[in-house]
CSV table of C-alpha atoms in Angstrom, one decimal:
chain,number,residue,atom,x,y,z
A,2,MET,CA,-12.8,-29.3,21.1
A,3,GLN,CA,-12.0,-25.8,22.5
A,4,PHE,CA,-13.5,-22.5,21.6
A,5,ASN,CA,-11.4,-19.3,22.0
A,6,LEU,CA,-13.8,-16.6,23.3
A,7,ALA,CA,-11.0,-14.1,24.0
A,8,ILE,CA,-11.5,-10.5,23.0
A,9,THR,CA,-9.0,-10.1,20.2
A,10,GLN,CA,-7.9,-7.1,18.2
A,11,GLU,CA,-10.3,-8.0,15.4
A,12,VAL,CA,-13.2,-8.1,17.9
A,13,ILE,CA,-12.3,-4.7,19.3
A,14,TRP,CA,-12.2,-3.2,15.7
A,15,VAL,CA,-15.5,-4.8,14.9
A,16,TRP,CA,-17.0,-3.1,17.9
A,17,VAL,CA,-15.5,0.2,17.0
A,18,ALA,CA,-16.7,-0.1,13.4
A,19,ALA,CA,-20.2,-0.9,14.6
A,20,ALA,CA,-20.2,2.0,17.1
A,21,VAL,CA,-18.9,4.4,14.4
A,22,THR,CA,-21.6,3.2,12.0
A,23,LEU,CA,-24.3,3.8,14.6
A,24,ILE,CA,-23.1,7.2,15.6
A,25,VAL,CA,-22.6,8.4,12.0
A,26,LEU,CA,-26.0,7.2,10.8
A,27,VAL,CA,-28.0,8.4,13.8
A,28,ALA,CA,-26.3,11.8,14.0
A,29,GLY,CA,-26.6,12.3,10.2
A,30,ALA,CA,-30.2,11.2,10.2
A,31,ARG,CA,-31.1,13.7,13.0
A,32,LEU,CA,-29.4,16.5,11.2
A,33,ILE,CA,-31.2,15.7,8.0
A,34,VAL,CA,-34.6,15.4,9.7
A,35,ARG,CA,-34.0,18.8,11.2
A,36,SER,CA,-33.4,20.2,7.7
A,37,LEU,CA,-29.8,21.1,8.5
A,38,ALA,CA,-28.4,19.1,5.6
A,39,THR,CA,-27.7,22.2,3.6
A,40,GLU,CA,-26.0,23.9,6.6
A,41,GLY,CA,-23.4,21.2,7.5
A,42,LYS,CA,-20.8,19.3,5.5
A,43,PHE,CA,-21.3,16.3,7.7
A,44,ALA,CA,-25.0,16.0,7.1
A,45,ASN,CA,-24.5,16.6,3.4
A,46,LEU,CA,-21.9,13.8,3.2
A,47,VAL,CA,-24.1,11.4,5.1
A,48,ASP,CA,-27.1,12.3,3.0
A,49,ALA,CA,-25.1,11.8,-0.2
A,50,MET,CA,-23.8,8.4,0.9
A,51,VAL,CA,-27.2,7.2,2.0
A,52,GLU,CA,-28.7,8.3,-1.3
A,53,PHE,CA,-25.9,6.5,-3.1
A,54,VAL,CA,-26.8,3.3,-1.4
A,55,ARG,CA,-30.5,3.8,-2.0
A,56,THR,CA,-30.1,4.5,-5.7
A,57,ASN,CA,-27.2,2.2,-6.8
A,58,ILE,CA,-27.8,-0.8,-4.5
A,59,VAL,CA,-31.3,-1.0,-3.0
A,60,GLU,CA,-33.5,0.5,-5.7
A,61,GLU,CA,-31.4,-0.9,-8.5
A,62,PHE,CA,-31.7,-4.6,-7.4
A,63,LEU,CA,-34.7,-4.8,-5.1
A,64,GLY,CA,-37.1,-2.4,-6.8
A,65,HIS,CA,-40.3,-2.1,-4.9
A,66,HIS,CA,-38.9,-4.3,-2.1
A,67,GLY,CA,-36.2,-1.8,-1.5
A,68,LYS,CA,-38.0,0.4,1.0
A,69,LYS,CA,-38.3,-2.6,3.4
A,70,TRP,CA,-34.6,-3.6,3.1
A,71,PHE,CA,-33.0,-0.2,2.8
A,72,GLY,CA,-32.0,0.0,6.5
A,73,PHE,CA,-30.3,-3.4,6.4
A,74,PHE,CA,-28.2,-2.6,3.3
A,75,ALA,CA,-27.3,0.9,4.4
A,76,SER,CA,-26.1,-0.5,7.8
A,77,LEU,CA,-24.2,-3.3,6.0
A,78,PHE,CA,-22.5,-0.9,3.5
A,79,PHE,CA,-21.4,1.6,6.2
A,80,PHE,CA,-20.3,-1.0,8.6
A,81,ILE,CA,-18.0,-2.6,6.0
A,82,LEU,CA,-16.8,0.8,4.8
A,83,PHE,CA,-15.8,1.9,8.4
A,84,ALA,CA,-14.3,-1.5,9.1
A,85,ASN,CA,-12.1,-1.2,6.0
A,86,ILE,CA,-11.1,2.4,6.8
A,87,LEU,CA,-10.3,1.7,10.4
A,88,GLY,CA,-7.8,-0.9,9.2
A,89,LYS,CA,-5.7,1.9,7.7
A,90,LEU,CA,-4.8,3.1,11.1
A,91,PRO,CA,-1.9,1.6,13.1
A,92,ALA,CA,-3.2,-1.0,15.6
A,93,PRO,CA,-1.2,-2.6,18.4
A,94,VAL,CA,-0.7,-6.3,18.1
A,95,ALA,CA,1.7,-8.9,19.7
A,96,GLY,CA,4.5,-7.2,21.6
A,97,THR,CA,5.4,-5.9,25.0
A,98,ARG,CA,4.4,-2.7,26.7
A,99,GLU,CA,8.0,-1.4,26.3
A,100,HIS,CA,8.3,-2.5,22.7
A,101,PRO,CA,4.9,-2.6,21.1
A,102,HIS,CA,4.5,-3.7,17.5
A,103,PHE,CA,2.2,-1.9,15.1
A,104,TRP,CA,0.4,-3.3,12.1
A,105,LEU,CA,-2.0,-2.0,9.5
A,106,GLU,CA,-4.9,-4.4,10.0
A,107,SER,CA,-8.6,-4.3,9.3
A,108,PRO,CA,-11.3,-6.6,10.8
A,109,THR,CA,-12.4,-7.3,7.2
A,110,ALA,CA,-8.9,-8.6,6.6
A,111,ASN,CA,-9.8,-11.5,8.9
A,112,ILE,CA,-11.6,-14.3,7.1
A,113,ASN,CA,-13.7,-15.0,10.2
A,114,VAL,CA,-15.2,-11.6,10.1
A,115,THR,CA,-16.0,-11.6,6.4
A,116,ALA,CA,-17.3,-15.2,6.6
A,117,ALA,CA,-19.7,-14.1,9.4
A,118,LEU,CA,-21.0,-11.2,7.2
A,119,ALA,CA,-21.4,-13.6,4.2
A,120,VAL,CA,-23.2,-16.2,6.3
A,121,LEU,CA,-25.5,-13.5,7.6
A,122,VAL,CA,-26.4,-12.4,4.1
A,123,PHE,CA,-26.8,-16.0,2.9
A,124,VAL,CA,-29.1,-17.0,5.8
A,125,ILE,CA,-31.3,-14.0,5.3
A,126,ALA,CA,-31.6,-14.6,1.6
A,127,GLN,CA,-32.5,-18.2,2.0
A,128,VAL,CA,-35.1,-17.5,4.8
A,129,VAL,CA,-36.7,-14.8,2.7
A,130,GLY,CA,-36.8,-17.2,-0.2
A,131,LEU,CA,-38.5,-19.9,1.9
A,132,VAL,CA,-41.1,-17.5,3.2
A,133,LYS,CA,-41.7,-15.8,-0.2
A,134,LEU,CA,-41.9,-19.0,-2.4
A,135,GLY,CA,-42.8,-21.7,0.1
A,136,PRO,CA,-40.8,-24.9,0.5
A,137,ALA,CA,-41.8,-26.3,-2.8
A,138,GLY,CA,-41.3,-23.1,-4.7
A,139,TYR,CA,-37.9,-22.6,-3.0
A,140,PHE,CA,-36.7,-26.0,-3.9
A,141,LYS,CA,-37.8,-25.6,-7.5
A,142,LYS,CA,-36.1,-22.2,-7.8
A,143,LYS,CA,-32.9,-23.1,-6.1
A,144,PHE,CA,-32.3,-26.7,-7.0
A,145,LEU,CA,-34.0,-27.3,-10.3
A,146,LEU,CA,-33.6,-25.8,-13.8
A,147,PRO,CA,-37.0,-24.7,-15.1
A,148,GLY,CA,-37.4,-25.4,-18.8
A,149,ALA,CA,-34.6,-28.0,-18.9
A,150,PRO,CA,-35.3,-31.6,-19.9
A,151,TRP,CA,-36.4,-33.9,-17.0
A,152,TRP,CA,-33.3,-36.0,-17.3
A,153,VAL,CA,-31.2,-33.0,-16.5
A,154,GLN,CA,-32.9,-32.3,-13.2
A,155,PRO,CA,-31.2,-35.1,-11.1
A,156,LEU,CA,-27.9,-33.6,-12.2
A,157,ALA,CA,-29.1,-30.1,-11.3
A,158,ILE,CA,-30.0,-31.3,-7.8
A,159,ILE,CA,-26.4,-32.3,-7.3
A,160,ILE,CA,-24.8,-29.2,-8.8
A,161,MET,CA,-27.1,-26.4,-7.7
A,162,PRO,CA,-26.3,-26.7,-3.9
A,163,ILE,CA,-22.6,-26.2,-4.8
A,164,VAL,CA,-23.6,-23.1,-6.8
A,165,LEU,CA,-25.7,-21.9,-3.9
A,166,LEU,CA,-22.9,-22.3,-1.4
A,167,ALA,CA,-20.5,-20.5,-3.7
A,168,GLU,CA,-22.4,-17.3,-3.0
A,169,PRO,CA,-21.3,-16.8,0.6
A,170,PHE,CA,-17.9,-18.3,-0.2
A,171,SER,CA,-17.3,-15.7,-2.9
A,172,LEU,CA,-18.5,-12.9,-0.7
A,173,ALA,CA,-16.3,-13.8,2.2
A,174,VAL,CA,-13.1,-14.5,0.2
A,175,ARG,CA,-13.4,-11.5,-2.1
A,176,LEU,CA,-13.6,-9.0,0.7
A,177,PHE,CA,-11.0,-10.8,2.8
A,178,ALA,CA,-8.5,-11.2,-0.1
A,179,ASN,CA,-8.8,-7.6,-1.3
A,180,MET,CA,-8.3,-6.1,2.1
A,181,THR,CA,-5.4,-8.4,3.0
A,182,ALA,CA,-3.7,-7.8,-0.3
A,183,GLY,CA,-4.1,-4.1,0.1
A,184,HIS,CA,-2.4,-4.1,3.5
A,185,MET,CA,0.5,-6.2,2.2
A,186,VAL,CA,1.0,-3.8,-0.7
A,187,ILE,CA,1.0,-0.7,1.5
A,188,LEU,CA,3.4,-2.3,4.1
A,189,THR,CA,5.8,-3.5,1.4
A,190,PHE,CA,6.0,-0.2,-0.5
A,191,ALA,CA,5.8,2.0,2.6
A,192,THR,CA,8.7,0.2,4.2
A,193,ALA,CA,10.8,0.3,1.1
A,194,GLN,CA,10.0,4.0,0.6
A,195,MET,CA,10.7,4.8,4.2
A,196,VAL,CA,14.2,3.2,4.0
A,197,GLY,CA,14.8,4.9,0.7
A,198,GLY,CA,13.6,8.3,2.1
A,199,VAL,CA,15.9,8.0,5.1
A,200,TRP,CA,18.9,7.1,3.0
A,201,LEU,CA,18.2,10.0,0.6
A,202,SER,CA,17.7,12.5,3.4
A,203,SER,CA,21.1,11.5,4.9
A,204,HIS,CA,22.9,12.0,1.6
A,205,PRO,CA,25.5,14.8,1.6
A,206,ASN,CA,24.2,16.2,-1.8
A,207,VAL,CA,21.5,18.8,-1.4
A,208,LEU,CA,19.7,17.8,-4.6
A,209,VAL,CA,19.6,14.1,-3.4
A,210,LYS,CA,18.3,15.3,-0.1
A,211,ALA,CA,15.4,17.0,-1.8
A,212,GLY,CA,14.5,13.8,-3.5
A,213,ALA,CA,13.8,12.2,-0.1
A,214,ALA,CA,10.3,13.7,-0.3
A,215,LEU,CA,9.3,11.6,-3.3
A,216,PRO,CA,9.2,8.2,-1.5
A,217,PHE,CA,7.1,9.6,1.3
A,218,ALA,CA,4.7,11.3,-1.2
A,219,LEU,CA,4.2,8.0,-3.0
A,220,SER,CA,3.3,6.4,0.3
A,221,VAL,CA,0.6,9.0,0.7
A,222,VAL,CA,-0.7,8.3,-2.8
A,223,LEU,CA,-0.8,4.5,-2.1
A,224,LEU,CA,-2.7,5.1,1.2
A,225,ALA,CA,-5.2,7.3,-0.6
A,226,PHE,CA,-5.7,4.5,-3.2
A,227,GLU,CA,-6.4,2.1,-0.3
A,228,TYR,CA,-9.2,4.3,1.0
A,229,PHE,CA,-10.7,4.2,-2.5
A,230,VAL,CA,-10.4,0.4,-2.4
A,231,ALA,CA,-12.1,0.3,1.0
A,232,PHE,CA,-15.1,2.2,-0.5
A,233,ILE,CA,-15.2,0.0,-3.6
A,234,GLN,CA,-15.1,-3.3,-1.6
A,235,ALA,CA,-17.9,-2.1,0.7
A,236,PHE,CA,-20.0,-1.2,-2.3
A,237,ILE,CA,-19.4,-4.5,-4.1
A,238,PHE,CA,-20.2,-6.6,-1.0
A,239,ALA,CA,-23.5,-4.7,-0.4
A,240,LEU,CA,-24.3,-4.8,-4.2
A,241,LEU,CA,-23.8,-8.6,-4.4
A,242,ALA,CA,-25.8,-9.1,-1.2
A,243,ALA,CA,-28.7,-7.2,-2.7
A,244,LEU,CA,-28.4,-9.2,-5.9
A,245,TYR,CA,-28.6,-12.5,-3.9
A,246,LEU,CA,-31.6,-11.3,-1.9
A,247,SER,CA,-33.3,-10.1,-5.1
A,248,GLU,CA,-33.0,-13.6,-6.5
A,249,SER,CA,-34.8,-15.0,-3.5
A,250,LEU,CA,-37.6,-12.4,-3.8
A,251,GLU,CA,-38.3,-13.1,-7.5
A,252,GLU,CA,-41.1,-15.5,-8.3
A,253,HIS,CA,-39.2,-17.0,-11.3
A,254,HIS,CA,-35.7,-17.1,-12.7
């Protein structure tokens, strides 16, 4: 069995996303602490985004536990957001130095990256559950059905592990599928619009030439929509991660 430890394009983009997350959060925090939030658009934006995560994710699902876990979920949200956004930029892939190919690719469009994030969330949630509830309480909460007849419990012990493992699977696949589908849609429509725009611009009729701007304008609209999707997918991932962790922190179902 061989392991490929080569530094791939996805690895580089993961590093870039992590670096951007660190720079943005640290720089924004310093400006906010210095009471410059009202004086700069950057600090205002970071402050608004951080407050969005605090209100709609951490406090909404973790309640009084939110303060302890806020840093983790803020980092998770911003990392996925920047990873999604960075994928909207042309990135060099297989090709030669003379004839490089370019492809719109995001590290979160790689199932290995999203699976790693999902496994991280899953492991943290289970460890927290074990510490909070103890082994017996954890087993009762995760693998039994409190209040159900005793004869249902053996069946629950078989089914509940599948339900439990479905959590990281759904996290990984949802983010991966949405980002991959988004790239495919953009590439398909943008290529068709580019060809159509070139054809219209070369047409002898002046009015037809003017219509060449429409396909390119549609490409811009589609790209803007993809940025919105990048934000929504980061929000959903962090939201579901907070939900799974809250279930481990609860004493009862």
